[in-house]
């Protein structure tokens, strides 16, 4: 230890006069050189001296004072001593407290009565030197921390004996998010956080550096993982420290170069993209000098135009431009000379085969750029696009022609606002509005107000439908003058001028609807006629039945009753009378059975039309001297409605009644067959009649009415003495094939 020649100023804090006297004697007896002693008896007085005097070199502090005791005495004075060393004076029993003061920063402690002037001398000199070393270390650490804060690098220190790393705390947390205990980590912490793709390379390099004696500098660039899992690019530099020729430490710094690295990668990628675009892209890059001569052509010129880039160098732009566009291109070229940027629309450019290609070009004026010194031309081959546009234009013209000249009204309307956007010539003529007037209308304006709610329901369906779905509805529309017309309208969604719209194609079916209405009225009138005819027939049948019952059945029953009454009186011929009565009663029963058969509806539903007619033929055979043949050639009737079958049966029944009553025929032939039409023929060999003179009776009128109900045709061929041929033809219509919801005709 060096001898201190500096004359010391010492502050003694002691409240015991005896201890103070003894301490002064020891100081005088020592080899220490001091110039002044400051003596106080309390911590407060000591603090005042420390605040007033700047020359104090040492504090001798008694721990037991009037205003403080033990560790408290040190803690009160310590904040005011700064770099001044403190030696604690304590009694034997206060040794533990003295040790606590040293742990808190005191330089030494002396036990009162246990030290002499030599020990005091040694303790003072040791404390002054120790405090000075601590201050130097503190200042060094402060400078180190300042350097860390002043730089963006993470400072680190590896102790190679155990591979422990001391890290610069603030920047490690700020740059990478890590907070380490005591700012230390093992070597694996650093290795594990290196990107897997870089880890082996970097670890091998630093291990080789640890073992090398030739190079004390290590440097590596790699990716380091942050606390949040993100990787940052860093450049790491380390300097080896040697002891006895062996590396013992490496001190270095880790610098975050992510922004610079990303910028470099962006430049590299940009250059690669540019090179790829120039070499492989569809655009042709060319550079022309101020006169229009080519001084550069990209490789893809050959792919697009068939020229090798070197073949174009030295030639002029106008060697390739179509003569019809040369003047226009010259104007464009002169324009770019005075501007930074200019675009040229479609123009024709000759390729290596002599064919004309359509190009679209953008020009950039870089004549003043020393790296280029030319006009950069970026051209794109748009020949196919030009052809497609021409096809689209022609298609649009054809569509416009088809739209405007279509014989059916067509109009387009907005699906949301219902505003009419377009209407063809036929629609204008049909509705009576001009195009300007149509543009002011909504599709609801061409309808009657009471039909709008129903139409809005239809609009809802259109909005929900897919674009390929066509919806149909029949509407009543209103012309400009107020006239009404019925329209069959087909609608589907389209895109019209970048908006969702609906195309409606209409067909005027007013005449058809009117005709159908008229036909319906006629059909209803025929139905009324049939109903009236049926009622007449029923009334006639009731009249005939009542007459039969009155004139025949009633008379036979009356005679039978008279015979029975006479027989009951016991006359000689009573047996004969009873026998005749039985005959009259039997005849009455047969007449009633005959009438019942006429009234009962045939069981067509159970057995079919043909079987019902066969039953009818058998009944006529049984009661009349007629030979009847029925031919139906496996007539297929499963898909024919019950009402139509019953109608045919009644026609046959009606005609057979006519033959029995009027024809005096001996033979009858009935034919029923089905091909494209349903045909019915009834032929007899009776007396016939003159069709030009004979007036139709009720039976024949009933037949005509039934034939007309199903749109059939009736042909009657007859003359006197030559029988009658009745032929009926029915078209196979929906009314015949489907069950009609109306009461069956009896």
PDB file of N, CA and C in Angstrom, residues 165 336 684:
ATOM      1  N   UNK A 165     -22.478 -15.690 -19.899  1.00  0.00           N
ATOM      2  CA  UNK A 165     -22.507 -14.446 -20.678  1.00  0.00           C
ATOM      3  C   UNK A 165     -23.142 -13.357 -19.832  1.00  0.00           C
ATOM      4  N   UNK A 336     -43.277  13.355 -75.795  1.00  0.00           N
ATOM      5  CA  UNK A 336     -42.582  12.794 -74.642  1.00  0.00           C
ATOM      6  C   UNK A 336     -41.268  13.514 -74.382  1.00  0.00           C
ATOM      7  N   UNK A 684    -127.442 -48.437 -88.552  1.00  0.00           N
ATOM      8  CA  UNK A 684    -128.629 -49.327 -88.545  1.00  0.00           C
ATOM      9  C   UNK A 684    -129.159 -49.493 -89.975  1.00  0.00           C
TER      10      UNK A 684
END
